[in-house]
Amino acid sequence: MNRRQMIKDAASWSKLAITLSVALLICGGLRAQDKDFSKVEIKVTKVSGNIYMLEGEGGNIAASVGEDGIVIVDDQFAPLAEKIQAALKNLKITDKPVRFVINTHYHGDHTGGNEPFTNTRSTVIAQDNVRKRLETGGTGGNGSSMKFDYKAAPKGALPVITFDHDVTVHLNGEDIRALHFPAGHTDGDAVIFFPKNNVVHMGDDFVRYGFPFIDVSSGGSVQGMIAAMEKVSAQLPPDVKVIPGHGAISNLDDVRTFVKMLKETSAVVQKAIDEHKTVEQMKQEKILAPWAKWSADFLDADKFIETLYNSLPGSKGEFMKHN
Ligand SMILES: [Zn+2]
């Protein structure tokens, strides 16, 4: 191997390492022990009224902090639980603990802290399918080149209260409502509403890192993601503050731009499926080139073609079953 090749290889390895760590950040598919969380700092941002957003590593956390105690939405990774608790205490609003944790879906970067929070007497709430998938573990992914192994969670990490359609937590003068939307990012997604404070946490049905990861292998679909985000954005006040699963605080225009991209790219891939094109042909023809700005290392246009192909009807060699 010549020197030039070595440098090239080293560069591509470091690129791979970055891609892997982003994948951990977004999917929580690798074991939390494999990463050093000691340097992660928890950044707290006031969103509105008594609702805060916490960022560290993994999915965004929403927190309702008030006289009745604390409710958080998602809990990142287990090694960060103490730092999250300290950051909430540092607000000096209440000495009361985190009474409830609501999970938006089962991925490890949103539920990894469930066990330590349960051990410190929080009650974890989630949609039925979140508990089922945490209990068994399994393989998530886009049905093609993206695969993430999710280990079965220990008993202490399982949600103690589960719901099918919706649940409301009445705390801090607010009716905090978790509403299930089927088959979007996964089959267990919940969007969490804070109506008094005019804030919503979308879970990973809305993210800001580019083309979204849709866990087709865990019952997700682009159609469900579009349906959920269209329904939510049609019903919320125009000035609602939107906490995405990953990325900066957003508004409904950002959600609409995201949905528009999902619909346009789905239509392009659907047309190619209807024309009996293979995934390889779609990649070669770069059919998602007009949406290149959504492409990122973790999830580039080729991986998103796979995702849409595996999500949309008529793929996988199925020929007309109905007319
Ligand atoms: Zn996720």
mmCIF file of C-alpha atoms and ligand atoms in Angstrom:
data_model
loop_
_atom_site.group_PDB
_atom_site.id
_atom_site.type_symbol
_atom_site.label_atom_id
_atom_site.label_comp_id
_atom_site.label_asym_id
_atom_site.label_seq_id
_atom_site.Cartn_x
_atom_site.Cartn_y
_atom_site.Cartn_z
ATOM 1 C CA MET A 1 0.000 0.000 0.000
ATOM 2 C CA ASN A 2 1.462 3.376 -0.894
ATOM 3 C CA ARG A 3 1.449 6.374 1.346
ATOM 4 C CA ARG A 4 -1.304 8.113 -0.557
ATOM 5 C CA GLN A 5 -3.548 5.053 -0.260
ATOM 6 C CA MET A 6 -2.793 4.850 3.460
ATOM 7 C CA ILE A 7 -3.800 8.458 3.975
ATOM 8 C CA LYS A 8 -6.947 7.880 1.972
ATOM 9 C CA ASP A 9 -7.770 4.784 4.012
ATOM 10 C CA ALA A 10 -7.121 6.601 7.275
ATOM 11 C CA ALA A 11 -9.437 9.385 6.151
ATOM 12 C CA SER A 12 -12.180 6.969 5.221
ATOM 13 C CA TRP A 13 -11.790 5.146 8.549
ATOM 14 C CA SER A 14 -12.154 8.333 10.504
ATOM 15 C CA LYS A 15 -15.172 9.178 8.359
ATOM 16 C CA LEU A 16 -16.620 5.763 9.186
ATOM 17 C CA ALA A 17 -15.977 6.363 12.883
ATOM 18 C CA ILE A 18 -17.821 9.677 12.691
ATOM 19 C CA THR A 19 -20.700 8.020 10.834
ATOM 20 C CA LEU A 20 -20.876 5.291 13.482
ATOM 21 C CA SER A 21 -20.935 7.754 16.344
ATOM 22 C CA VAL A 22 -23.683 9.733 14.614
ATOM 23 C CA ALA A 23 -25.566 6.464 14.161
ATOM 24 C CA LEU A 24 -25.241 5.820 17.895
ATOM 25 C CA LEU A 25 -26.446 9.336 18.557
ATOM 26 C CA ILE A 26 -29.510 8.919 16.405
ATOM 27 C CA CYS A 27 -30.445 5.272 16.797
ATOM 28 C CA GLY A 28 -28.933 4.195 20.069
ATOM 29 C CA GLY A 29 -28.292 0.940 18.279
ATOM 30 C CA LEU A 30 -24.882 0.375 19.803
ATOM 31 C CA ARG A 31 -24.422 -0.425 23.449
ATOM 32 C CA ALA A 32 -24.145 2.646 25.632
ATOM 33 C CA GLN A 33 -21.077 1.080 27.305
ATOM 34 C CA ASP A 34 -19.211 1.351 24.009
ATOM 35 C CA LYS A 35 -19.235 5.104 24.241
ATOM 36 C CA ASP A 36 -17.586 7.474 26.689
ATOM 37 C CA PHE A 37 -20.313 9.682 28.120
ATOM 38 C CA SER A 38 -18.091 11.300 30.757
ATOM 39 C CA LYS A 39 -17.512 14.415 28.643
ATOM 40 C CA VAL A 40 -21.129 14.917 27.644
ATOM 41 C CA GLU A 41 -22.649 18.050 29.122
ATOM 42 C CA ILE A 42 -26.363 18.628 29.463
ATOM 43 C CA LYS A 43 -27.496 21.892 27.912
ATOM 44 C CA VAL A 44 -30.804 23.260 29.202
ATOM 45 C CA THR A 45 -32.925 25.685 27.156
ATOM 46 C CA LYS A 46 -36.166 27.279 28.283
ATOM 47 C CA VAL A 47 -38.769 26.601 25.589
ATOM 48 C CA SER A 48 -41.842 28.305 27.027
ATOM 49 C CA GLY A 49 -43.368 28.844 30.493
ATOM 50 C CA ASN A 50 -42.235 25.909 32.625
ATOM 51 C CA ILE A 51 -41.140 23.679 29.726
ATOM 52 C CA TYR A 52 -37.437 23.118 29.091
ATOM 53 C CA MET A 53 -35.441 21.260 26.472
ATOM 54 C CA LEU A 54 -32.370 19.255 27.508
ATOM 55 C CA GLU A 55 -29.664 18.242 25.059
ATOM 56 C CA GLY A 56 -26.754 15.941 25.795
ATOM 57 C CA GLU A 57 -26.268 12.899 23.589
ATOM 58 C CA GLY A 58 -29.226 11.173 21.953
ATOM 59 C CA GLY A 59 -32.783 12.365 21.545
ATOM 60 C CA ASN A 60 -33.987 15.733 22.821
ATOM 61 C CA ILE A 61 -35.569 15.728 26.268
ATOM 62 C CA ALA A 62 -38.581 17.899 27.132
ATOM 63 C CA ALA A 63 -39.157 18.672 30.816
ATOM 64 C CA SER A 64 -42.164 20.106 32.627
ATOM 65 C CA VAL A 65 -40.718 21.543 35.829
ATOM 66 C CA GLY A 66 -43.047 22.917 38.487
ATOM 67 C CA GLU A 67 -44.496 22.767 41.956
ATOM 68 C CA ASP A 68 -45.803 19.208 41.565
ATOM 69 C CA GLY A 69 -42.424 17.898 40.455
ATOM 70 C CA ILE A 70 -40.935 17.003 37.087
ATOM 71 C CA VAL A 71 -42.151 15.105 34.034
ATOM 72 C CA ILE A 72 -39.626 14.374 31.302
ATOM 73 C CA VAL A 73 -40.123 13.146 27.753
ATOM 74 C CA ASP A 74 -37.335 10.683 26.820
ATOM 75 C CA ASP A 75 -34.153 10.080 28.823
ATOM 76 C CA GLN A 76 -31.174 9.600 26.448
ATOM 77 C CA PHE A 77 -28.578 7.110 27.772
ATOM 78 C CA ALA A 78 -28.205 5.482 31.212
ATOM 79 C CA PRO A 79 -24.792 7.025 32.034
ATOM 80 C CA LEU A 80 -26.350 10.498 31.624
ATOM 81 C CA ALA A 81 -29.229 10.031 34.086
ATOM 82 C CA GLU A 82 -27.445 11.648 37.029
ATOM 83 C CA LYS A 83 -26.343 14.608 34.914
ATOM 84 C CA ILE A 84 -29.906 15.061 33.653
ATOM 85 C CA GLN A 85 -31.230 15.003 37.214
ATOM 86 C CA ALA A 86 -28.559 17.491 38.317
ATOM 87 C CA ALA A 87 -29.359 19.835 35.416
ATOM 88 C CA LEU A 88 -33.043 19.809 36.358
ATOM 89 C CA LYS A 89 -32.242 20.447 40.016
ATOM 90 C CA ASN A 90 -29.961 23.320 38.989
ATOM 91 C CA LEU A 91 -32.967 25.210 37.635
ATOM 92 C CA LYS A 92 -33.857 25.732 41.331
ATOM 93 C CA ILE A 93 -37.564 25.584 40.577
ATOM 94 C CA THR A 94 -38.381 22.493 42.599
ATOM 95 C CA ASP A 95 -36.656 19.981 44.875
ATOM 96 C CA LYS A 96 -39.197 17.375 43.883
ATOM 97 C CA PRO A 97 -37.981 14.485 41.730
ATOM 98 C CA VAL A 98 -38.679 13.344 38.188
ATOM 99 C CA ARG A 99 -42.017 11.660 38.852
ATOM 100 C CA PHE A 100 -42.752 10.495 35.318
ATOM 101 C CA VAL A 101 -40.740 9.673 32.216
ATOM 102 C CA ILE A 102 -42.703 9.411 28.966
ATOM 103 C CA ASN A 103 -40.923 7.572 26.118
ATOM 104 C CA THR A 104 -41.670 8.748 22.559
ATOM 105 C CA HIS A 105 -40.517 5.358 21.143
ATOM 106 C CA TYR A 106 -38.294 2.415 22.054
ATOM 107 C CA HIS A 107 -34.887 3.350 20.543
ATOM 108 C CA GLY A 108 -31.990 3.336 22.990
ATOM 109 C CA ASP A 109 -31.109 6.996 22.510
ATOM 110 C CA HIS A 110 -34.567 7.900 23.889
ATOM 111 C CA THR A 111 -35.065 5.127 26.498
ATOM 112 C CA GLY A 112 -31.514 4.321 27.611
ATOM 113 C CA GLY A 113 -32.036 6.148 30.925
ATOM 114 C CA ASN A 114 -35.227 4.279 31.845
ATOM 115 C CA GLU A 115 -33.537 1.938 34.323
ATOM 116 C CA PRO A 116 -31.650 4.552 36.368
ATOM 117 C CA PHE A 117 -34.738 6.776 36.423
ATOM 118 C CA THR A 118 -36.875 3.824 37.585
ATOM 119 C CA ASN A 119 -34.239 3.088 40.262
ATOM 120 C CA THR A 120 -34.637 6.629 41.537
ATOM 121 C CA ARG A 121 -38.427 6.208 41.721
ATOM 122 C CA SER A 122 -39.594 7.691 38.436
ATOM 123 C CA THR A 123 -42.501 5.934 36.699
ATOM 124 C CA VAL A 124 -41.946 5.235 33.012
ATOM 125 C CA ILE A 125 -44.928 5.552 30.662
ATOM 126 C CA ALA A 126 -45.000 4.495 26.994
ATOM 127 C CA GLN A 127 -47.122 3.126 24.187
ATOM 128 C CA ASP A 128 -47.773 -0.658 24.342
ATOM 129 C CA ASN A 129 -45.357 -1.459 21.493
ATOM 130 C CA VAL A 130 -42.492 0.378 23.215
ATOM 131 C CA ARG A 131 -42.677 -2.026 26.146
ATOM 132 C CA LYS A 132 -42.981 -5.043 23.839
ATOM 133 C CA ARG A 133 -39.933 -4.068 21.774
ATOM 134 C CA LEU A 134 -37.835 -3.150 24.818
ATOM 135 C CA GLU A 135 -38.735 -6.492 26.411
ATOM 136 C CA THR A 136 -37.715 -8.649 23.452
ATOM 137 C CA GLY A 137 -35.048 -6.523 21.781
ATOM 138 C CA GLY A 138 -34.591 -7.074 18.066
ATOM 139 C CA THR A 139 -33.158 -5.659 14.903
ATOM 140 C CA GLY A 140 -34.190 -2.261 13.654
ATOM 141 C CA GLY A 141 -33.267 -0.702 10.345
ATOM 142 C CA ASN A 142 -34.423 0.525 6.976
ATOM 143 C CA GLY A 143 -34.968 -2.996 5.654
ATOM 144 C CA SER A 144 -31.764 -2.894 3.579
ATOM 145 C CA SER A 145 -28.283 -1.616 4.389
ATOM 146 C CA MET A 146 -29.107 0.001 7.755
ATOM 147 C CA LYS A 147 -29.337 -2.500 10.619
ATOM 148 C CA PHE A 148 -29.223 -1.816 14.347
ATOM 149 C CA ASP A 149 -29.278 -4.461 17.056
ATOM 150 C CA TYR A 150 -31.377 -3.532 20.040
ATOM 151 C CA LYS A 151 -30.692 -5.740 23.052
ATOM 152 C CA ALA A 152 -33.538 -6.864 25.290
ATOM 153 C CA ALA A 153 -33.849 -4.267 28.058
ATOM 154 C CA PRO A 154 -33.560 -5.232 31.730
ATOM 155 C CA LYS A 155 -36.821 -5.431 33.675
ATOM 156 C CA GLY A 156 -36.095 -2.150 35.436
ATOM 157 C CA ALA A 157 -36.039 -0.329 32.089
ATOM 158 C CA LEU A 158 -39.527 -1.405 31.032
ATOM 159 C CA PRO A 159 -42.384 1.110 31.134
ATOM 160 C CA VAL A 160 -44.678 0.325 34.083
ATOM 161 C CA ILE A 161 -47.679 2.119 32.598
ATOM 162 C CA THR A 162 -48.498 1.540 28.939
ATOM 163 C CA PHE A 163 -51.283 2.847 26.732
ATOM 164 C CA ASP A 164 -52.780 1.937 23.383
ATOM 165 C CA HIS A 165 -54.039 5.246 21.977
ATOM 166 C CA ASP A 166 -53.328 8.027 24.455
ATOM 167 C CA VAL A 167 -52.642 8.909 28.061
ATOM 168 C CA THR A 168 -52.732 12.185 29.998
ATOM 169 C CA VAL A 169 -50.519 13.155 32.931
ATOM 170 C CA HIS A 170 -52.061 15.918 35.037
ATOM 171 C CA LEU A 171 -49.177 17.731 36.681
ATOM 172 C CA ASN A 172 -47.912 21.299 37.138
ATOM 173 C CA GLY A 173 -51.324 22.667 36.167
ATOM 174 C CA GLU A 174 -51.111 21.127 32.713
ATOM 175 C CA ASP A 175 -52.789 18.196 30.939
ATOM 176 C CA ILE A 176 -49.685 16.645 29.371
ATOM 177 C CA ARG A 177 -50.989 14.341 26.690
ATOM 178 C CA ALA A 178 -49.168 11.548 24.882
ATOM 179 C CA LEU A 179 -50.901 10.544 21.668
ATOM 180 C CA HIS A 180 -49.973 7.462 19.655
ATOM 181 C CA PHE A 181 -49.534 7.722 15.893
ATOM 182 C CA PRO A 182 -49.219 4.317 14.212
ATOM 183 C CA ALA A 183 -46.449 3.113 11.904
ATOM 184 C CA GLY A 184 -44.321 6.281 11.560
ATOM 185 C CA HIS A 185 -40.705 6.284 12.779
ATOM 186 C CA THR A 186 -41.571 2.953 14.508
ATOM 187 C CA ASP A 187 -44.842 1.215 15.454
ATOM 188 C CA GLY A 188 -44.833 2.689 18.966
ATOM 189 C CA ASP A 189 -44.468 6.438 18.452
ATOM 190 C CA ALA A 190 -46.123 9.008 20.661
ATOM 191 C CA VAL A 191 -46.267 12.771 20.179
ATOM 192 C CA ILE A 192 -46.383 14.652 23.486
ATOM 193 C CA PHE A 193 -48.467 17.819 23.877
ATOM 194 C CA PHE A 194 -48.084 20.545 26.500
ATOM 195 C CA PRO A 195 -51.219 22.579 25.681
ATOM 196 C CA LYS A 196 -50.957 25.217 28.428
ATOM 197 C CA ASN A 197 -47.395 26.084 27.396
ATOM 198 C CA ASN A 198 -48.041 25.657 23.655
ATOM 199 C CA VAL A 199 -45.212 23.161 23.177
ATOM 200 C CA VAL A 200 -45.095 19.792 21.412
ATOM 201 C CA HIS A 201 -42.413 17.058 21.433
ATOM 202 C CA MET A 202 -42.591 15.142 18.139
ATOM 203 C CA GLY A 203 -40.342 12.202 18.990
ATOM 204 C CA ASP A 204 -38.498 10.955 15.904
ATOM 205 C CA ASP A 205 -41.503 11.489 13.605
ATOM 206 C CA PHE A 206 -39.859 14.899 13.065
ATOM 207 C CA VAL A 207 -36.073 15.376 13.111
ATOM 208 C CA ARG A 208 -33.632 18.024 11.865
ATOM 209 C CA TYR A 209 -30.591 15.964 10.804
ATOM 210 C CA GLY A 210 -31.678 15.547 7.159
ATOM 211 C CA PHE A 211 -33.450 12.556 5.600
ATOM 212 C CA PRO A 212 -35.061 10.830 8.593
ATOM 213 C CA PHE A 213 -34.290 7.322 9.787
ATOM 214 C CA ILE A 214 -37.520 5.358 9.411
ATOM 215 C CA ASP A 215 -37.323 2.054 11.263
ATOM 216 C CA VAL A 216 -39.160 -0.014 8.669
ATOM 217 C CA SER A 217 -37.922 -3.174 10.433
ATOM 218 C CA SER A 218 -39.757 -2.064 13.620
ATOM 219 C CA GLY A 219 -43.083 -1.320 11.959
ATOM 220 C CA GLY A 220 -42.289 2.195 10.744
ATOM 221 C CA SER A 221 -43.340 3.652 7.391
ATOM 222 C CA VAL A 222 -42.983 6.918 5.529
ATOM 223 C CA GLN A 223 -46.755 6.991 5.010
ATOM 224 C CA GLY A 224 -47.344 6.870 8.784
ATOM 225 C CA MET A 225 -44.745 9.574 9.380
ATOM 226 C CA ILE A 226 -46.402 11.852 6.808
ATOM 227 C CA ALA A 227 -49.898 11.156 8.200
ATOM 228 C CA ALA A 228 -48.813 11.867 11.769
ATOM 229 C CA MET A 229 -47.034 15.118 10.967
ATOM 230 C CA GLU A 230 -49.834 16.369 8.687
ATOM 231 C CA LYS A 231 -52.462 15.677 11.329
ATOM 232 C CA VAL A 232 -50.447 17.271 14.105
ATOM 233 C CA SER A 233 -49.467 20.366 12.144
ATOM 234 C CA ALA A 234 -53.058 20.921 10.966
ATOM 235 C CA GLN A 235 -54.391 20.964 14.525
ATOM 236 C CA LEU A 236 -51.791 22.895 16.483
ATOM 237 C CA PRO A 237 -51.719 26.685 16.950
ATOM 238 C CA PRO A 238 -49.490 28.366 14.324
ATOM 239 C CA ASP A 239 -47.086 29.665 16.973
ATOM 240 C CA VAL A 240 -46.574 26.314 18.761
ATOM 241 C CA LYS A 241 -42.973 25.578 19.764
ATOM 242 C CA VAL A 242 -41.826 22.285 18.284
ATOM 243 C CA ILE A 243 -39.217 20.071 19.940
ATOM 244 C CA PRO A 244 -37.909 17.634 17.313
ATOM 245 C CA GLY A 245 -36.591 14.172 18.206
ATOM 246 C CA HIS A 246 -33.152 15.492 17.227
ATOM 247 C CA GLY A 247 -32.036 19.032 16.433
ATOM 248 C CA ALA A 248 -32.931 22.595 17.351
ATOM 249 C CA ILE A 249 -36.285 23.941 18.562
ATOM 250 C CA SER A 250 -38.459 24.422 15.492
ATOM 251 C CA ASN A 251 -41.817 25.727 14.308
ATOM 252 C CA LEU A 252 -44.677 24.398 12.179
ATOM 253 C CA ASP A 253 -43.159 25.797 8.967
ATOM 254 C CA ASP A 254 -40.139 23.550 9.587
ATOM 255 C CA VAL A 255 -42.492 20.595 10.037
ATOM 256 C CA ARG A 256 -44.325 21.453 6.804
ATOM 257 C CA THR A 257 -41.051 21.727 4.865
ATOM 258 C CA PHE A 258 -40.085 18.289 6.229
ATOM 259 C CA VAL A 259 -43.459 16.767 5.255
ATOM 260 C CA LYS A 260 -43.239 18.330 1.790
ATOM 261 C CA MET A 261 -39.845 16.654 1.267
ATOM 262 C CA LEU A 262 -41.234 13.306 2.488
ATOM 263 C CA LYS A 263 -44.186 13.515 0.094
ATOM 264 C CA GLU A 264 -42.136 14.594 -2.915
ATOM 265 C CA THR A 265 -39.421 11.975 -2.444
ATOM 266 C CA SER A 266 -42.060 9.276 -1.789
ATOM 267 C CA ALA A 267 -43.836 10.200 -5.034
ATOM 268 C CA VAL A 268 -40.586 9.950 -7.010
ATOM 269 C CA VAL A 269 -39.705 6.540 -5.547
ATOM 270 C CA GLN A 270 -43.302 5.320 -5.929
ATOM 271 C CA LYS A 271 -43.239 6.260 -9.616
ATOM 272 C CA ALA A 272 -39.985 4.311 -10.049
ATOM 273 C CA ILE A 273 -41.504 1.295 -8.267
ATOM 274 C CA ASP A 274 -44.549 1.474 -10.516
ATOM 275 C CA GLU A 275 -42.184 1.496 -13.506
ATOM 276 C CA HIS A 276 -40.637 -1.722 -12.081
ATOM 277 C CA LYS A 277 -37.266 -0.111 -11.503
ATOM 278 C CA THR A 278 -34.908 -1.825 -9.056
ATOM 279 C CA VAL A 279 -33.359 -0.064 -6.064
ATOM 280 C CA GLU A 280 -29.986 -0.215 -7.845
ATOM 281 C CA GLN A 281 -31.431 1.565 -10.884
ATOM 282 C CA MET A 282 -32.963 4.245 -8.661
ATOM 283 C CA LYS A 283 -29.577 4.803 -7.008
ATOM 284 C CA GLN A 284 -27.717 4.901 -10.332
ATOM 285 C CA GLU A 285 -30.210 7.378 -11.763
ATOM 286 C CA LYS A 286 -29.861 9.475 -8.568
ATOM 287 C CA ILE A 287 -33.597 10.029 -8.486
ATOM 288 C CA LEU A 288 -33.388 11.962 -5.190
ATOM 289 C CA ALA A 289 -30.721 14.402 -6.471
ATOM 290 C CA PRO A 290 -33.084 17.426 -6.222
ATOM 291 C CA TRP A 291 -33.243 16.815 -2.442
ATOM 292 C CA ALA A 292 -29.451 16.498 -2.016
ATOM 293 C CA LYS A 293 -29.360 19.092 0.769
ATOM 294 C CA TRP A 294 -31.206 16.596 3.016
ATOM 295 C CA SER A 295 -28.469 14.018 2.502
ATOM 296 C CA ALA A 296 -26.026 13.368 5.345
ATOM 297 C CA ASP A 297 -23.363 10.739 6.036
ATOM 298 C CA PHE A 298 -25.557 8.871 8.481
ATOM 299 C CA LEU A 299 -28.443 8.754 6.038
ATOM 300 C CA ASP A 300 -27.586 9.659 2.468
ATOM 301 C CA ALA A 301 -29.862 9.675 -0.575
ATOM 302 C CA ASP A 302 -29.092 6.010 -1.369
ATOM 303 C CA LYS A 303 -30.117 4.872 2.103
ATOM 304 C CA PHE A 304 -33.245 6.997 1.886
ATOM 305 C CA ILE A 305 -34.123 5.419 -1.483
ATOM 306 C CA GLU A 306 -33.869 2.010 0.253
ATOM 307 C CA THR A 307 -36.037 3.269 3.106
ATOM 308 C CA LEU A 308 -38.764 4.588 0.822
ATOM 309 C CA TYR A 309 -38.590 1.520 -1.417
ATOM 310 C CA ASN A 310 -39.086 -0.786 1.583
ATOM 311 C CA SER A 311 -41.889 1.382 2.913
ATOM 312 C CA LEU A 312 -43.996 2.037 -0.171
ATOM 313 C CA PRO A 313 -46.517 -0.395 -1.697
ATOM 314 C CA GLY A 314 -45.672 -2.472 -4.736
ATOM 315 C CA SER A 315 -42.025 -3.067 -3.817
ATOM 316 C CA LYS A 316 -40.435 -6.411 -2.829
ATOM 317 C CA GLY A 317 -41.580 -8.025 -6.036
ATOM 318 C CA GLU A 318 -45.234 -7.949 -5.076
ATOM 319 C CA PHE A 319 -47.390 -7.928 -8.150
ATOM 320 C CA MET A 320 -51.002 -6.726 -8.226
ATOM 321 C CA LYS A 321 -53.037 -8.440 -5.576
ATOM 322 C CA HIS A 322 -56.112 -6.232 -5.898
ATOM 323 C CA ASN A 323 -57.447 -3.907 -8.488
HETATM 324 ZN ZN ZN B 1 -35.530 6.795 17.013
#
